[in-house]
mmCIF file of C-alpha atoms and ligand atoms in Angstrom:
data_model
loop_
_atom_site.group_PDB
_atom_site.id
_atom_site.type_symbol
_atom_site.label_atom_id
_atom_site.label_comp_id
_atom_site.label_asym_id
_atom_site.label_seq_id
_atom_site.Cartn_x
_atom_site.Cartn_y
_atom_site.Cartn_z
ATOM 1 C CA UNK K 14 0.000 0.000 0.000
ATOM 2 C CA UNK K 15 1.393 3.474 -0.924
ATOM 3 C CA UNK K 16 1.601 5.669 2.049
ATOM 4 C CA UNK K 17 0.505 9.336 1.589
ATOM 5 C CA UNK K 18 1.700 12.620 3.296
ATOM 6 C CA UNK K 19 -1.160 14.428 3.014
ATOM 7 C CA UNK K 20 -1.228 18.592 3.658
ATOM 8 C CA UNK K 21 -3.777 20.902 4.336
ATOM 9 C CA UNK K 22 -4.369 21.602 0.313
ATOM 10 C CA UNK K 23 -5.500 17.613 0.171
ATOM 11 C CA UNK K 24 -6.792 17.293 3.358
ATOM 12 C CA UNK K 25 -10.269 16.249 1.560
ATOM 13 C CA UNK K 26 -8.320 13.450 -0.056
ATOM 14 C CA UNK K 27 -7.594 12.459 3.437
ATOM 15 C CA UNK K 28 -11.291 12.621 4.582
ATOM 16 C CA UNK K 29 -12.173 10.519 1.883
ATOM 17 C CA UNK K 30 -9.865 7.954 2.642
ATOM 18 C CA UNK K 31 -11.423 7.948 6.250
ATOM 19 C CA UNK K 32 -14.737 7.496 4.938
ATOM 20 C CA UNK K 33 -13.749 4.516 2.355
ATOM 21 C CA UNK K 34 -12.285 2.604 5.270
ATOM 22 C CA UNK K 35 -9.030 3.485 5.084
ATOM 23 C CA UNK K 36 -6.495 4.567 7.934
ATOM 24 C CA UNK K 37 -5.044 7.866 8.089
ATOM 25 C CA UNK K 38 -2.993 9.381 10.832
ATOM 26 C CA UNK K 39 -3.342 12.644 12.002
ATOM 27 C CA UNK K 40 -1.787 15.628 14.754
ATOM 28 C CA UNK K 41 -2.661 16.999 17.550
ATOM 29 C CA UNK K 42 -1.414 19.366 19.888
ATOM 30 C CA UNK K 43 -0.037 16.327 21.980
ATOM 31 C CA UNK K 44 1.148 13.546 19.434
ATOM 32 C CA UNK K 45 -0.291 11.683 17.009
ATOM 33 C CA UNK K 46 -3.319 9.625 16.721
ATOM 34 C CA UNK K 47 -3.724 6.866 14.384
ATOM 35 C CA UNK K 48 -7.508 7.515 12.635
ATOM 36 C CA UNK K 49 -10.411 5.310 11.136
ATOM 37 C CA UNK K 50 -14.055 6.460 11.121
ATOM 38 C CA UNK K 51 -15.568 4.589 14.757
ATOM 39 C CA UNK K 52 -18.762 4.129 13.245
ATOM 40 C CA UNK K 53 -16.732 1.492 10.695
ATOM 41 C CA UNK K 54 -16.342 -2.147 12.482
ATOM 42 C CA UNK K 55 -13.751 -2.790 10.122
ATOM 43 C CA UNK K 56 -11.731 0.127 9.796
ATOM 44 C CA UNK K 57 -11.599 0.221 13.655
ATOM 45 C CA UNK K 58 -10.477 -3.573 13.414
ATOM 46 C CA UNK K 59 -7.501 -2.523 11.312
ATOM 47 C CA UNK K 60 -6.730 0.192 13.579
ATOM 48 C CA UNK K 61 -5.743 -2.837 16.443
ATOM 49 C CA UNK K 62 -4.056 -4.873 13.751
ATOM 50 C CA UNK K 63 -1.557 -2.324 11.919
ATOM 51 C CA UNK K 64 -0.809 -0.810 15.659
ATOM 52 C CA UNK K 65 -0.492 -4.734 17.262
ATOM 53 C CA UNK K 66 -3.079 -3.286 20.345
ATOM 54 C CA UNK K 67 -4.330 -5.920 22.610
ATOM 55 C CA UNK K 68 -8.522 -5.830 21.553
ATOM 56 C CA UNK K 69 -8.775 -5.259 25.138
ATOM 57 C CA UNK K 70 -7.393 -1.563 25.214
ATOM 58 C CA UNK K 71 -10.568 1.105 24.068
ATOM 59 C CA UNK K 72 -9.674 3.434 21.808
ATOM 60 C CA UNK K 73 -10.286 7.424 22.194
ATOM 61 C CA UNK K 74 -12.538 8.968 19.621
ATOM 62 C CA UNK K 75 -12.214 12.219 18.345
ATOM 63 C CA UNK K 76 -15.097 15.068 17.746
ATOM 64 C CA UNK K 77 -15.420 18.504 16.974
ATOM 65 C CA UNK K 78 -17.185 19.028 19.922
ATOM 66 C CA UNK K 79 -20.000 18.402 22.779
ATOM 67 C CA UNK K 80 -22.766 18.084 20.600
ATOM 68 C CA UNK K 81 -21.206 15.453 18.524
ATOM 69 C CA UNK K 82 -20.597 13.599 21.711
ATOM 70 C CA UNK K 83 -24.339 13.976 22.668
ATOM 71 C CA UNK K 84 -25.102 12.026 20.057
ATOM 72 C CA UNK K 85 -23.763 9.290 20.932
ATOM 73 C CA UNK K 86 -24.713 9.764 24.900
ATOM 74 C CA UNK K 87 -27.710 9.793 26.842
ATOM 75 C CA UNK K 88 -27.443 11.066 31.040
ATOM 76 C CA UNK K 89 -23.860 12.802 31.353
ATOM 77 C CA UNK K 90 -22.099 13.651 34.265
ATOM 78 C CA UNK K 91 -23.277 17.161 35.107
ATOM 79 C CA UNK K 92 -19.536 18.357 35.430
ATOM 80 C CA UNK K 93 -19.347 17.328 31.652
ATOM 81 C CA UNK K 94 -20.223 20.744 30.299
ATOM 82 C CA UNK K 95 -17.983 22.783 32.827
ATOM 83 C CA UNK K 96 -15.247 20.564 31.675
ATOM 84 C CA UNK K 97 -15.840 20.625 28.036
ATOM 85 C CA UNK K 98 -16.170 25.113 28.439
ATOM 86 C CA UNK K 99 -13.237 25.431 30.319
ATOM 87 C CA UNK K 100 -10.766 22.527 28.247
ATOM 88 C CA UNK K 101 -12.121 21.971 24.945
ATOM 89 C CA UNK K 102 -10.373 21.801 22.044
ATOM 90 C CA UNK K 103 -7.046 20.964 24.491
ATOM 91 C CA UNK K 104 -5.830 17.733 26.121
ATOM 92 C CA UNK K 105 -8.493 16.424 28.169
ATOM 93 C CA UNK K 106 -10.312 12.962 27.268
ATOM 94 C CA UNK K 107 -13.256 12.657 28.814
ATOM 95 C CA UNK K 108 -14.720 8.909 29.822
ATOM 96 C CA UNK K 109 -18.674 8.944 29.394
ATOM 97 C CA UNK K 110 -21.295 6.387 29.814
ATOM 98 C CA UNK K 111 -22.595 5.635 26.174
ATOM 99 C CA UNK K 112 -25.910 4.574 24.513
ATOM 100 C CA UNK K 113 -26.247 1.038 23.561
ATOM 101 C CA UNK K 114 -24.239 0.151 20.132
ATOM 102 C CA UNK K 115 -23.801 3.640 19.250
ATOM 103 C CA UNK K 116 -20.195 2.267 18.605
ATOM 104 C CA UNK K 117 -18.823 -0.865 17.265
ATOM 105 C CA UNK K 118 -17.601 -2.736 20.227
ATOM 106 C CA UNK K 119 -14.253 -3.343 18.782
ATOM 107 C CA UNK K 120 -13.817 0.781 19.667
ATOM 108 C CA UNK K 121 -14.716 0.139 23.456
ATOM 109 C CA UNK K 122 -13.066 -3.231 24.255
ATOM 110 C CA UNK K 123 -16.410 -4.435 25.589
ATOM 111 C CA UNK K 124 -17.503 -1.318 27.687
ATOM 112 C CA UNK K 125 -20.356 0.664 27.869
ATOM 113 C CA UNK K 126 -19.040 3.835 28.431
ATOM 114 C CA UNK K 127 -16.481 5.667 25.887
ATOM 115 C CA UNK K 128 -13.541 8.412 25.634
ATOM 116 C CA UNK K 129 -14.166 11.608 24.073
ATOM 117 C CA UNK K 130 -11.836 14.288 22.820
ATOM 118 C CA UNK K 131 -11.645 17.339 21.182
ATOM 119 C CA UNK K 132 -8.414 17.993 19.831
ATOM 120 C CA UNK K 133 -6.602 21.043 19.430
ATOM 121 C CA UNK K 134 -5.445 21.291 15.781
ATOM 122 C CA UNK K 135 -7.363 23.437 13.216
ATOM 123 C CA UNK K 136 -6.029 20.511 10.668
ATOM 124 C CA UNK K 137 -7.602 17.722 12.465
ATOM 125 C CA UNK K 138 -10.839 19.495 13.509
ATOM 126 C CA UNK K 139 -11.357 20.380 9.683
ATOM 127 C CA UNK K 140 -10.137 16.445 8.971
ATOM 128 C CA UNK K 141 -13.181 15.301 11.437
ATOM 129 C CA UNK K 142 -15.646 17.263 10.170
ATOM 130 C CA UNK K 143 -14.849 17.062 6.694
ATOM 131 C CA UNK K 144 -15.035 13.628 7.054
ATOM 132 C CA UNK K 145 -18.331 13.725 8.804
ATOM 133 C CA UNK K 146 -17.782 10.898 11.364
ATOM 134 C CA UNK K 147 -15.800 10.966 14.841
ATOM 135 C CA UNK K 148 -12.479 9.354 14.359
ATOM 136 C CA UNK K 149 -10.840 6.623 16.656
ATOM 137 C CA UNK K 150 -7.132 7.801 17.172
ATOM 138 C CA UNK K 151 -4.830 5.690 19.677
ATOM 139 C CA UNK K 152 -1.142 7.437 19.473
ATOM 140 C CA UNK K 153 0.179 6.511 16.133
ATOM 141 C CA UNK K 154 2.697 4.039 17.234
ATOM 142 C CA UNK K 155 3.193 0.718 17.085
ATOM 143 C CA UNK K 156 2.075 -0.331 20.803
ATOM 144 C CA UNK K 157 4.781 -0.103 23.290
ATOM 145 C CA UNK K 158 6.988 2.134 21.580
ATOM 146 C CA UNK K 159 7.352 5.788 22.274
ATOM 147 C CA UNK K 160 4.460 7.428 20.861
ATOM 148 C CA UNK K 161 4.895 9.845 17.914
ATOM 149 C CA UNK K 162 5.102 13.871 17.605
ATOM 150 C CA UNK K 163 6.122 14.179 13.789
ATOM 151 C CA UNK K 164 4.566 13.326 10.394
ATOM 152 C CA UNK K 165 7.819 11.276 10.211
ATOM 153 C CA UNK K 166 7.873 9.176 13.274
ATOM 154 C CA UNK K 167 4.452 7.807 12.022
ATOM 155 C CA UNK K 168 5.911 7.376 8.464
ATOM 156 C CA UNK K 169 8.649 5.845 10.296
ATOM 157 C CA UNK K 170 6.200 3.071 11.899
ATOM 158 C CA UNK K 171 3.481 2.617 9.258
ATOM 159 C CA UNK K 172 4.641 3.151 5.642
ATOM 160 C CA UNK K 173 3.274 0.634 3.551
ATOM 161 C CA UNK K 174 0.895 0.044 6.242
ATOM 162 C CA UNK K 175 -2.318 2.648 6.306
ATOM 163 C CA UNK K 176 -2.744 5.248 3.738
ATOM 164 C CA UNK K 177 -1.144 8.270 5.011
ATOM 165 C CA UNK K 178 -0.328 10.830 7.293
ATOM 166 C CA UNK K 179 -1.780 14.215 7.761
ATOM 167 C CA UNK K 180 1.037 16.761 8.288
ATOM 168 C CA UNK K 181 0.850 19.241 10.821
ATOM 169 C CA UNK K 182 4.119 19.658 12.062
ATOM 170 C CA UNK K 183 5.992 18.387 15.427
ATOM 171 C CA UNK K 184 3.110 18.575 18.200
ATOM 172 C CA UNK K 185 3.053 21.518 20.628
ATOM 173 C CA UNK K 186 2.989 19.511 24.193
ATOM 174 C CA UNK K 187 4.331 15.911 23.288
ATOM 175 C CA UNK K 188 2.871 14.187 26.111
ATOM 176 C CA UNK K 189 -0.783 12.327 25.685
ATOM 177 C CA UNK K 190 -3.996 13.896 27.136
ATOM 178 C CA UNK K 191 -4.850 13.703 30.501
ATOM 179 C CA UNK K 192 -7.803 11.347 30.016
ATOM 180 C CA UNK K 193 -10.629 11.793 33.327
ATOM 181 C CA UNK K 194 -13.660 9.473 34.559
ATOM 182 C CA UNK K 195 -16.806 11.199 34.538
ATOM 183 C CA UNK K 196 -18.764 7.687 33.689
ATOM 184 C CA UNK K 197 -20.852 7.845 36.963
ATOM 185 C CA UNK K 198 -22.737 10.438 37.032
ATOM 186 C CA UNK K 199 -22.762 10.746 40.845
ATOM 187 C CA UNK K 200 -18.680 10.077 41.469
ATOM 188 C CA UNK K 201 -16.044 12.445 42.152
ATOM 189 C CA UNK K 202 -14.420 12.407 38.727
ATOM 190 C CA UNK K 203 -11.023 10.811 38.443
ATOM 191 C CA UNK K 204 -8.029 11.050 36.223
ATOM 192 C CA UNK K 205 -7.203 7.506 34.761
ATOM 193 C CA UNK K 206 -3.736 9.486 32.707
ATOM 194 C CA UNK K 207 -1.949 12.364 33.483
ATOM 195 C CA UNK K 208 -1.565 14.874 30.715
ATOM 196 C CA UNK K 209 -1.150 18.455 30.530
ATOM 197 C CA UNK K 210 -4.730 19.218 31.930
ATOM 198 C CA UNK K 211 -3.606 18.781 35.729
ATOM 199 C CA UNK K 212 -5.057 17.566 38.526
ATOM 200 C CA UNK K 213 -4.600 20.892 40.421
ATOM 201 C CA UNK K 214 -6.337 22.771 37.055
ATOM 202 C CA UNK K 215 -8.986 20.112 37.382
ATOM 203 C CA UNK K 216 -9.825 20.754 40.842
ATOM 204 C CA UNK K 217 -9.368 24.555 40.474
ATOM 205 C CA UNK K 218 -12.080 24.243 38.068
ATOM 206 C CA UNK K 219 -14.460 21.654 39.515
ATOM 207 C CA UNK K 220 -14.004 23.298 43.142
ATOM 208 C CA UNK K 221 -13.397 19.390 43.735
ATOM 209 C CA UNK K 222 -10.505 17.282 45.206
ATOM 210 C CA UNK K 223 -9.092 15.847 41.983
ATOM 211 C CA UNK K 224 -5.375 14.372 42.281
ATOM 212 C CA UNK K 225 -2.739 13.773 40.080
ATOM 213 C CA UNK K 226 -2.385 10.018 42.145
ATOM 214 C CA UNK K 227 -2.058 6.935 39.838
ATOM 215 C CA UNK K 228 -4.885 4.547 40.115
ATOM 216 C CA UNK K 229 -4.602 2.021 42.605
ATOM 217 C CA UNK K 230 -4.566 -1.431 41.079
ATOM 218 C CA UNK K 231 -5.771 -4.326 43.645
ATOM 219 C CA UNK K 232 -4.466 -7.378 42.800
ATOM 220 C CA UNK K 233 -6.099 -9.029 39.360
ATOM 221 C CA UNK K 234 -8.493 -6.328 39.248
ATOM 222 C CA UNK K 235 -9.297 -4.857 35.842
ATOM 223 C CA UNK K 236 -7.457 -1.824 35.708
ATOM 224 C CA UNK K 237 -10.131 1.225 34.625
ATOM 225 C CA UNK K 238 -7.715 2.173 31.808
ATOM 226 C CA UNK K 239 -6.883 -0.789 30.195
ATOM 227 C CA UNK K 240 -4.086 0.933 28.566
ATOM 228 C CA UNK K 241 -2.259 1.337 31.635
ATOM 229 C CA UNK K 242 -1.273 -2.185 32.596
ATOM 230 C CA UNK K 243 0.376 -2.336 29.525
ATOM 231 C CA UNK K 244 4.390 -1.893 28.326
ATOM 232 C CA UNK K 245 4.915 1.389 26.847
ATOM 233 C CA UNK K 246 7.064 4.193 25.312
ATOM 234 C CA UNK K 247 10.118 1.711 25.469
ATOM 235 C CA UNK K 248 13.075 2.333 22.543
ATOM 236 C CA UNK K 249 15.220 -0.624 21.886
ATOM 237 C CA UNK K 250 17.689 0.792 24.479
ATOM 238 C CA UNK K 251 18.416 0.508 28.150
ATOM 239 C CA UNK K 252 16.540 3.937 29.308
ATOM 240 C CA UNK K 253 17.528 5.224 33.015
ATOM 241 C CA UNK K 254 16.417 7.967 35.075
ATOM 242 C CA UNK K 255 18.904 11.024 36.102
ATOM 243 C CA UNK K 256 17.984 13.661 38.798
ATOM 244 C CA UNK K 257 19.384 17.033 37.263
ATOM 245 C CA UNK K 258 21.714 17.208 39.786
ATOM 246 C CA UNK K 259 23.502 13.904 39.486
ATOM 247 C CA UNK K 260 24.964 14.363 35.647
ATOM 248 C CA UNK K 261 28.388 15.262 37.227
ATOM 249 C CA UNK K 262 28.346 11.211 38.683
ATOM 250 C CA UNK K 263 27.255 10.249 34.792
ATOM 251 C CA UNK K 264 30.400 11.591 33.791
ATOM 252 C CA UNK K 265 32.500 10.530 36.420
ATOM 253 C CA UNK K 266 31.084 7.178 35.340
ATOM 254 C CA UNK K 267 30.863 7.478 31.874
ATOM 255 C CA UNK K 268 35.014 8.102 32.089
ATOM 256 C CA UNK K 269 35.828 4.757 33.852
ATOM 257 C CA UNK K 270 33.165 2.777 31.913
ATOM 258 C CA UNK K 271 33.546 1.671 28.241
ATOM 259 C CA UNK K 272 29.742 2.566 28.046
ATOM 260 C CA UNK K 273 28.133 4.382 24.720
ATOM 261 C CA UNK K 274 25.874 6.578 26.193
ATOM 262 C CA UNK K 275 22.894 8.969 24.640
ATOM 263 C CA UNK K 276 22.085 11.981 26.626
ATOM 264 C CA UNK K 277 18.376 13.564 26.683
ATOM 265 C CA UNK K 278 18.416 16.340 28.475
ATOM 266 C CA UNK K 279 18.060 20.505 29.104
ATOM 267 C CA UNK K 280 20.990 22.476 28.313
ATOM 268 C CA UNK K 281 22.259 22.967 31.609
ATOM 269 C CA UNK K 282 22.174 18.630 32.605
ATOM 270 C CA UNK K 283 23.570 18.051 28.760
ATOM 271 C CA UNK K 284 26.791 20.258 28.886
ATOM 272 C CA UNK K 285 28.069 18.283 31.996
ATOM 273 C CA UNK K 286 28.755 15.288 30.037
ATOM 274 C CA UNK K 287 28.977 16.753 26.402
ATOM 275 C CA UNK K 288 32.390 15.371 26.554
ATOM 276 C CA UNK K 289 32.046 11.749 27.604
ATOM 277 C CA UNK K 290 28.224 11.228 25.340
ATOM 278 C CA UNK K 291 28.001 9.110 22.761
ATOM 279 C CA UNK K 292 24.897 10.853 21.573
ATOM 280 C CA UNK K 293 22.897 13.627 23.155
ATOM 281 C CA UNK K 294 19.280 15.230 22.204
ATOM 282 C CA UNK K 295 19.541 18.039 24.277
ATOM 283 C CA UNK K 296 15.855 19.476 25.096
ATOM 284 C CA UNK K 297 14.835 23.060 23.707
ATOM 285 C CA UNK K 298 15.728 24.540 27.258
ATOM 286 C CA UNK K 299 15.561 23.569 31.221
ATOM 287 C CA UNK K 300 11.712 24.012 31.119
ATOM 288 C CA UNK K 301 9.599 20.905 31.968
ATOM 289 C CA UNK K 302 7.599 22.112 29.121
ATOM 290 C CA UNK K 303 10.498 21.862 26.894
ATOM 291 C CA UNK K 304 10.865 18.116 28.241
ATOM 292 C CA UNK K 305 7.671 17.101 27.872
ATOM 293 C CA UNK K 306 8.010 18.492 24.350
ATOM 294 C CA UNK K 307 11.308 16.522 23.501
ATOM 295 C CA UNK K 308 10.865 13.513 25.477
ATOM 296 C CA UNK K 309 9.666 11.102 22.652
ATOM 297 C CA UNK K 310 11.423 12.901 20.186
ATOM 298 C CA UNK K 311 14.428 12.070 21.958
ATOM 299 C CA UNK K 312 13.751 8.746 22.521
ATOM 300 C CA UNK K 313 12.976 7.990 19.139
ATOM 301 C CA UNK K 314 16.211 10.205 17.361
ATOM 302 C CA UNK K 315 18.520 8.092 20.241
ATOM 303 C CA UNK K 316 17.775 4.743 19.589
ATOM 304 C CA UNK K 317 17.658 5.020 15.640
ATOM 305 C CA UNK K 318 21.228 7.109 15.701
ATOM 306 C CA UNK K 319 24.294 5.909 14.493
ATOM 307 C CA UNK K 320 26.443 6.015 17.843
ATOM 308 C CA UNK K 321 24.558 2.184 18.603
ATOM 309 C CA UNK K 322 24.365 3.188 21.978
ATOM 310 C CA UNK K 323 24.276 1.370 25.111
ATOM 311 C CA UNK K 324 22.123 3.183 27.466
ATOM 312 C CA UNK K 325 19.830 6.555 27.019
ATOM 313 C CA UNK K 326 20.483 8.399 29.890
ATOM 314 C CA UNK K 327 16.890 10.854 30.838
ATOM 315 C CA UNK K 328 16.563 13.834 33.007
ATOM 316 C CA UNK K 329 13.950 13.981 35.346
ATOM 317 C CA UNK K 330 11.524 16.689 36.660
ATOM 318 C CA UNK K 331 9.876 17.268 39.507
ATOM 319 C CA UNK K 332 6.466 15.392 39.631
ATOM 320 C CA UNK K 333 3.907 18.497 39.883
ATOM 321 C CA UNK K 334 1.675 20.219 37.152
ATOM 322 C CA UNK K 335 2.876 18.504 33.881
ATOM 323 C CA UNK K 336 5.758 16.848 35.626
ATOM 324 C CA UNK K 337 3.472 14.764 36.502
ATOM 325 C CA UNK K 338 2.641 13.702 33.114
ATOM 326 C CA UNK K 339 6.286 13.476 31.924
ATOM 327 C CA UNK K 340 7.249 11.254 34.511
ATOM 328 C CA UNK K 341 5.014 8.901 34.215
ATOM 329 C CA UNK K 342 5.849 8.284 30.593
ATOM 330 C CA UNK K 343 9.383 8.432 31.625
ATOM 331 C CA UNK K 344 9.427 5.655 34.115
ATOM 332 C CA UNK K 345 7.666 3.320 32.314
ATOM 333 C CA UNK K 346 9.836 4.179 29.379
ATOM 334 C CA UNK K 347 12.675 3.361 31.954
ATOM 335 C CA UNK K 348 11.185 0.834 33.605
ATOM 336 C CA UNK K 349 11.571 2.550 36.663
ATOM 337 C CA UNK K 350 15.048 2.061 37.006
ATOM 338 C CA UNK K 351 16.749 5.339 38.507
ATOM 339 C CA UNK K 352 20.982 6.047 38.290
ATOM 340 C CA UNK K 353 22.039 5.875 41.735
ATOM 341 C CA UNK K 354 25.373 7.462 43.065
ATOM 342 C CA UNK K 355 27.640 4.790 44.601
ATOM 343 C CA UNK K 356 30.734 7.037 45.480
HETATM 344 O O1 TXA D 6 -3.433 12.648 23.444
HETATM 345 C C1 TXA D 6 -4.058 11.610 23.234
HETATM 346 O O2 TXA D 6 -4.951 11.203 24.010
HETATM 347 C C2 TXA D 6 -3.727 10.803 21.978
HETATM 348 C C3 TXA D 6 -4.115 11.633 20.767
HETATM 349 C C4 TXA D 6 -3.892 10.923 19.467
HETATM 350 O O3 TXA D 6 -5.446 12.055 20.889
HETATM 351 N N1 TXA D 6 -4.362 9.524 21.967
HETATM 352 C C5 TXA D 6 -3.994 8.507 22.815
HETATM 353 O O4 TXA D 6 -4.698 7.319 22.645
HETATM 354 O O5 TXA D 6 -3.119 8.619 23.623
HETATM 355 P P1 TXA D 6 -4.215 5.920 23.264
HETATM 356 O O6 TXA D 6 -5.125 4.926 22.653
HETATM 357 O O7 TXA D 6 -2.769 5.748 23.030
HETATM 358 O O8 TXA D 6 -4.544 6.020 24.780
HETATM 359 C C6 TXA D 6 -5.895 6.005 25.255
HETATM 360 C C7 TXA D 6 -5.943 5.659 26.717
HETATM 361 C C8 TXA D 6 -5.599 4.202 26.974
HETATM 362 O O9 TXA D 6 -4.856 4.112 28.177
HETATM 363 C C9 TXA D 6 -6.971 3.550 27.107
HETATM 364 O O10 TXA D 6 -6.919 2.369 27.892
HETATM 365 C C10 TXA D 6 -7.773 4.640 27.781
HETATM 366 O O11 TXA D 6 -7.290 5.845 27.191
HETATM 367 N N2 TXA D 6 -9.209 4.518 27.467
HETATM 368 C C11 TXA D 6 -9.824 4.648 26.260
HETATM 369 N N3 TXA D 6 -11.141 4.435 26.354
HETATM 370 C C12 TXA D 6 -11.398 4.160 27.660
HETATM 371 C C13 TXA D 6 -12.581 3.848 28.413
HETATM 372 N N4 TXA D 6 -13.780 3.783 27.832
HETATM 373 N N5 TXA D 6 -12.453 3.611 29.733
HETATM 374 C C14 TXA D 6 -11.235 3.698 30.337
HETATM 375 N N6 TXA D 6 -10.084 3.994 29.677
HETATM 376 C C15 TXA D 6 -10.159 4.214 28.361
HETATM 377 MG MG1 MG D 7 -0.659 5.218 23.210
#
């Protein structure tokens, strides 16, 4: 299959394709989602196969807005609107109780209730409603590698594969929406992934107590995100954790190991061991922004770079406001394992 990067002058060529069946990736403001109408059984089926996505793991879909989601909804939760006012189009997927077979159940893994989200990109909300149908779009990766924030990593994982990729550019925040449970209409909300809608915004907003806290899994329980029990954002390399203030210990012990090292990193962390890297990606600037920005980026330019590197070592931030969000795709792209200082 010919892979196409489409622009906004054939963006209609890309809505057809959507309509016809066919899968076509598209930006966002936080990376790229992989798209095929959710009204289409089939389309949504190739979706899971192309990606390799356990069936199990819903998908989000994408709208132009609340009153395409009420169409597909009956009772919402009466925070819904407040929500959808205050962080719509922006990076907050919203969980909803839906009517019976208003989607395929391939989209929803089997549950009744569905993820909403209005993206902001004036590409993709022309893309959706050119196409007339909400769009599924899991991050345009294939599953359990880091997700993708250019045209190019997505050409990179699919060519051949699905029928193209809309171009917008790099994405502006890098890091997946902060998807939130509003499926019982009488619960406290909850936020199922950490994004760049925080939990101290959310509870600003709701005048509620909504935290930034993982869920809780007990045991064999079904985990309310499916997506979360499973491996993800991992390169082919070793990935460990650095505080900022322990890259003068890397380069102590980059100098007595033989080790080929990549560097991700703000400016200030990356010129400490600009010497003894094999490879750095050095983020825009010290910002957690700027992190959050680079991180999968960075990830993906590392392990695909010449130096065949032996470890990517990562910079932390401080887990508060979208911290939060980074570090949680950080340590499970580093499966939690930190650099400690032995001296
Ligand atoms: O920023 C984003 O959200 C991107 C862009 C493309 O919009 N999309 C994205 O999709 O990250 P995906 O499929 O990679 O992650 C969706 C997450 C998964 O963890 C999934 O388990 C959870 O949302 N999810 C989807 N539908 C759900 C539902 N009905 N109930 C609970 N969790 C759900
Ligand atoms: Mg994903």
């Amino acid at each position: 299959m010919e892979t196409t990067r489409f622009t906004r002058d054939t963006l209609s060529q890309a809505a057809a394709q959507l309509k016809t069946g066919q899968l076509v990736a598209f930006p966002t403001e936080t990376v790229y989602g992989l798209g095929a109408n959710a009204l289409d059984q089939e389309a949504v089926k190739q979706v899971f196969h192309v990606k390799g996505r356990p069936s199990d793991n819903p998908l989000i879909v994408h709208v132009t807005g609340l009153e395409q989601v009420m169409m597909y909804v009956d009772e919402i939760h009466p925070l819904t609107k407040t929500l959808v006012e205050a962080y719509w189009p922006g990076p907050l997927t919203i969980i909803l109780p839906i009517k019976e077979d208003a989607f395929p159940s391939v989209v929803t893994g089997g549950l009744s209730t569905v993820a909403f989200r209005m993206p902001d990109h004036a590409l993709t909300l022309d893309l959706i409603e050119t196409a007339g149908v909400p769009i599924v779009g899991p991050s345009a990766n294939l599953s359990g590698t880091p997700s993708p924030t250019t045209a190019d990593h997505v050409l990179h994982d699919f060519t051949g594969k699905i029928a193209g990729v809309l171009d917008g550019g790099a994405t502006k925040i890098g890091v997946e929406s902060t998807v939130i449970d509003l499926s019982d209409p009488t619960g406290v909300p909850v936020i199922l992934r950490p994004g760049a809608i925080t939990g101290e915004m959310l509870s600003e907003t709701t005048q509620l107590m909504i935290t930034n806290e993982p869920v809780v899994l007990k045991g064999t329980e079904a985990p309310k995100a499916p997506g979360m029990k499973y491996k993800h954002y991992s390169p082919k390399t070793n990935v460990i954790m650095v505080d900022s203030n322990d890259f003068e210990q890397v380069r102590r012990y980059l100098n007595e190991k033989a080790l080929r090292a990549g560097i991700l990193a703000g400016p200030t962390a990356a010129a400490i061991v600009r010497a003894e890297a094999g490879a750095i990606f050095m983020y825009q600037n010290d910002t957690v922004e700027a992190a959050a920005k680079g991180l999968f980026s960075g990830l993906r330019a590392l392990d695909e770079c010449q130096a065949d590197l032996d470890v990517i070592f990562v910079e932390t931030k401080e887990e508060h406001g979208l911290g939060y969000a980074y570090m949680n795709r950080l340590k499970k792209a580093a499966n939690q394992q930190k650099f400690t200082n032995n001296d």
